[in-house]
Amino acid sequence: AQRVTQPEKLLSVFKGAPVELKCNYSYSGSPELFWYVQYSRQRLQLLLRHISRESIKGFTADLNKGETSFHLKKPFAQEEDSAMYYCALRVTGGGNKLTFGTGTQLKVEL
Amino acid sequence: ETGVTQSPTHLIKTRGQQVTLRCSSQSGHNTVSWYQQALGQGPQFIFQYYREEENGRGNFPPRFSGLQFPNYSSELNVNALELDDSALYLCASSFGGSALGETQYFGPGTRLLVL
């Protein structure tokens, strides 16, 4: 069965510092990876997915199949980036089922 | 475009009771997925409905059941409630069933407390 691991429950950085939220997965096939974000008092929403290869709000994530990782990065953190971030995986032929990690709370301090 | 809505927002039940949670999918979407999010955990897939039929199920017992209606809205029913069923229940809608690449849009959730 597939699994997503986010090793950090909380990540605290200063404004302007680089951010890296870690995500590792276990799955023998070719998964589709996503990052979802939940801002305070808002619903869970898609931030980005690896097949799009795009940068959203300055965030990027590269799928590394060798290391089975999909870390989320941003070169300069902003206060509005403070939120809960979830890494999720969808498997080929698995319908639209998402398997989520436990999430990392990002806190950007001034 | 109307987003995903869920009702009620909060609910308190006692152990052994039954509960029904409701979800209205986003306009144009024909697929609804349900997730359970326990405190401090990520969402966990319960099941998915596509065009009124179950289209995948997670590791949840049969007392978790669902329905999808012709207008693609959906219900999640939980029988014989247990204390561990206390969680945030999220509904997500998308278009296309099992089609890869379809983004799921989440509702605000229903918070269930079982006493």
CSV table of N, CA and C in Angstrom, one decimal, chain A residues 9 32 36 38 43-44 46 49 51 86 90-92 95-98 100-102, chain B residues 4 35 37 40-43 45 48 94 97-98 100-104 106-108:
chain,number,residue,atom,x,y,z
A,9,LYS,N,6.3,18.1,11.9
A,9,LYS,CA,5.0,18.6,12.3
A,9,LYS,C,4.9,20.1,12.2
A,32,GLU,N,1.3,10.1,-8.8
A,32,GLU,CA,1.1,11.5,-9.1
A,32,GLU,C,1.2,12.2,-7.7
A,36,TYR,N,-1.1,20.2,-1.1
A,36,TYR,CA,-2.3,20.9,-0.7
A,36,TYR,C,-2.0,21.8,0.5
A,38,GLN,N,-3.7,24.6,3.5
A,38,GLN,CA,-4.8,25.0,4.3
A,38,GLN,C,-4.5,26.3,5.1
A,43,ARG,N,-10.6,26.4,3.6
A,43,ARG,CA,-10.6,25.0,3.3
A,43,ARG,C,-9.3,24.5,2.6
A,44,LEU,N,-9.2,23.3,2.6
A,44,LEU,CA,-8.0,22.6,1.9
A,44,LEU,C,-8.1,22.9,0.4
A,46,LEU,N,-5.7,22.9,-3.5
A,46,LEU,CA,-4.5,22.5,-4.2
A,46,LEU,C,-3.5,23.6,-4.4
A,49,ARG,N,1.0,20.5,-8.3
A,49,ARG,CA,1.1,19.0,-8.6
A,49,ARG,C,2.3,18.8,-9.5
A,51,ILE,N,2.9,17.0,-12.1
A,51,ILE,CA,2.7,16.9,-13.6
A,51,ILE,C,2.6,18.3,-14.2
A,86,TYR,N,0.0,19.9,3.2
A,86,TYR,CA,-0.2,18.4,3.1
A,86,TYR,C,0.4,18.0,1.8
A,90,ARG,N,-1.4,10.2,-5.5
A,90,ARG,CA,-2.5,9.4,-6.2
A,90,ARG,C,-1.8,8.4,-7.1
A,91,VAL,N,-2.3,7.2,-7.1
A,91,VAL,CA,-1.7,6.1,-7.9
A,91,VAL,C,-2.4,5.9,-9.2
A,92,THR,N,-1.7,5.4,-10.1
A,92,THR,CA,-2.2,5.0,-11.4
A,92,THR,C,-3.3,3.9,-11.3
A,95,GLY,N,-8.2,5.2,-9.2
A,95,GLY,CA,-9.3,6.2,-9.1
A,95,GLY,C,-8.8,7.5,-8.8
A,96,ASN,N,-9.6,8.3,-8.1
A,96,ASN,CA,-9.2,9.6,-7.7
A,96,ASN,C,-8.9,9.7,-6.2
A,97,LYS,N,-8.5,8.6,-5.7
A,97,LYS,CA,-8.2,8.5,-4.2
A,97,LYS,C,-6.8,9.2,-3.9
A,98,LEU,N,-6.8,10.1,-3.0
A,98,LEU,CA,-5.6,10.7,-2.5
A,98,LEU,C,-5.2,10.1,-1.2
A,100,PHE,N,-2.9,11.1,1.9
A,100,PHE,CA,-2.2,12.3,2.4
A,100,PHE,C,-1.2,11.9,3.5
A,101,GLY,N,-0.2,12.8,3.6
A,101,GLY,CA,0.7,12.8,4.8
A,101,GLY,C,0.0,13.5,6.0
A,102,THR,N,0.7,13.5,7.1
A,102,THR,CA,0.1,14.1,8.3
A,102,THR,C,0.2,15.6,8.4
B,4,VAL,N,-17.9,23.7,-3.3
B,4,VAL,CA,-18.4,22.6,-2.6
B,4,VAL,C,-18.9,23.0,-1.2
B,35,TYR,N,-13.5,12.0,2.9
B,35,TYR,CA,-12.3,11.8,3.7
B,35,TYR,C,-12.6,12.0,5.2
B,37,GLN,N,-10.7,13.1,8.7
B,37,GLN,CA,-9.5,13.7,9.2
B,37,GLN,C,-9.6,13.8,10.7
B,40,GLY,N,-4.9,16.1,14.2
B,40,GLY,CA,-3.4,16.0,14.0
B,40,GLY,C,-3.0,15.0,12.9
B,41,GLN,N,-4.0,14.6,12.1
B,41,GLN,CA,-3.7,13.7,11.0
B,41,GLN,C,-4.1,14.3,9.7
B,42,GLY,N,-3.6,13.7,8.6
B,42,GLY,CA,-4.0,14.1,7.3
B,42,GLY,C,-5.3,13.4,7.0
B,43,PRO,N,-6.0,13.9,6.0
B,43,PRO,CA,-7.3,13.3,5.5
B,43,PRO,C,-7.1,11.9,5.1
B,45,PHE,N,-8.9,8.7,3.0
B,45,PHE,CA,-9.9,8.4,2.1
B,45,PHE,C,-10.9,7.3,2.6
B,48,GLN,N,-15.4,6.9,-2.7
B,48,GLN,CA,-15.7,7.9,-3.8
B,48,GLN,C,-16.9,7.4,-4.6
B,94,SER,N,-14.9,16.5,-8.0
B,94,SER,CA,-14.1,16.6,-9.2
B,94,SER,C,-14.9,16.2,-10.4
B,97,GLY,N,-14.5,11.0,-12.6
B,97,GLY,CA,-14.3,9.7,-12.0
B,97,GLY,C,-12.8,9.4,-11.8
B,98,SER,N,-12.3,8.4,-12.5
B,98,SER,CA,-10.9,8.0,-12.2
B,98,SER,C,-9.9,8.6,-13.2
B,100,LEU,N,-7.1,10.6,-14.6
B,100,LEU,CA,-5.9,11.2,-13.9
B,100,LEU,C,-5.9,12.7,-14.2
B,101,GLY,N,-5.4,13.4,-13.3
B,101,GLY,CA,-5.2,14.9,-13.6
B,101,GLY,C,-6.4,15.7,-13.1
B,102,GLU,N,-7.5,15.1,-12.7
B,102,GLU,CA,-8.6,15.9,-12.2
B,102,GLU,C,-8.4,16.4,-10.8
B,103,THR,N,-8.5,17.7,-10.7
B,103,THR,CA,-8.3,18.3,-9.3
B,103,THR,C,-9.5,18.0,-8.5
B,104,GLN,N,-9.2,17.7,-7.2
B,104,GLN,CA,-10.3,17.6,-6.2
B,104,GLN,C,-10.5,18.9,-5.5
B,106,PHE,N,-12.2,20.8,-2.3
B,106,PHE,CA,-12.7,20.4,-1.0
B,106,PHE,C,-13.7,21.3,-0.4
B,107,GLY,N,-14.6,20.8,0.3
B,107,GLY,CA,-15.6,21.6,1.1
B,107,GLY,C,-15.0,21.9,2.4
B,108,PRO,N,-15.7,22.7,3.2
B,108,PRO,CA,-15.2,23.2,4.5
B,108,PRO,C,-15.2,22.1,5.6
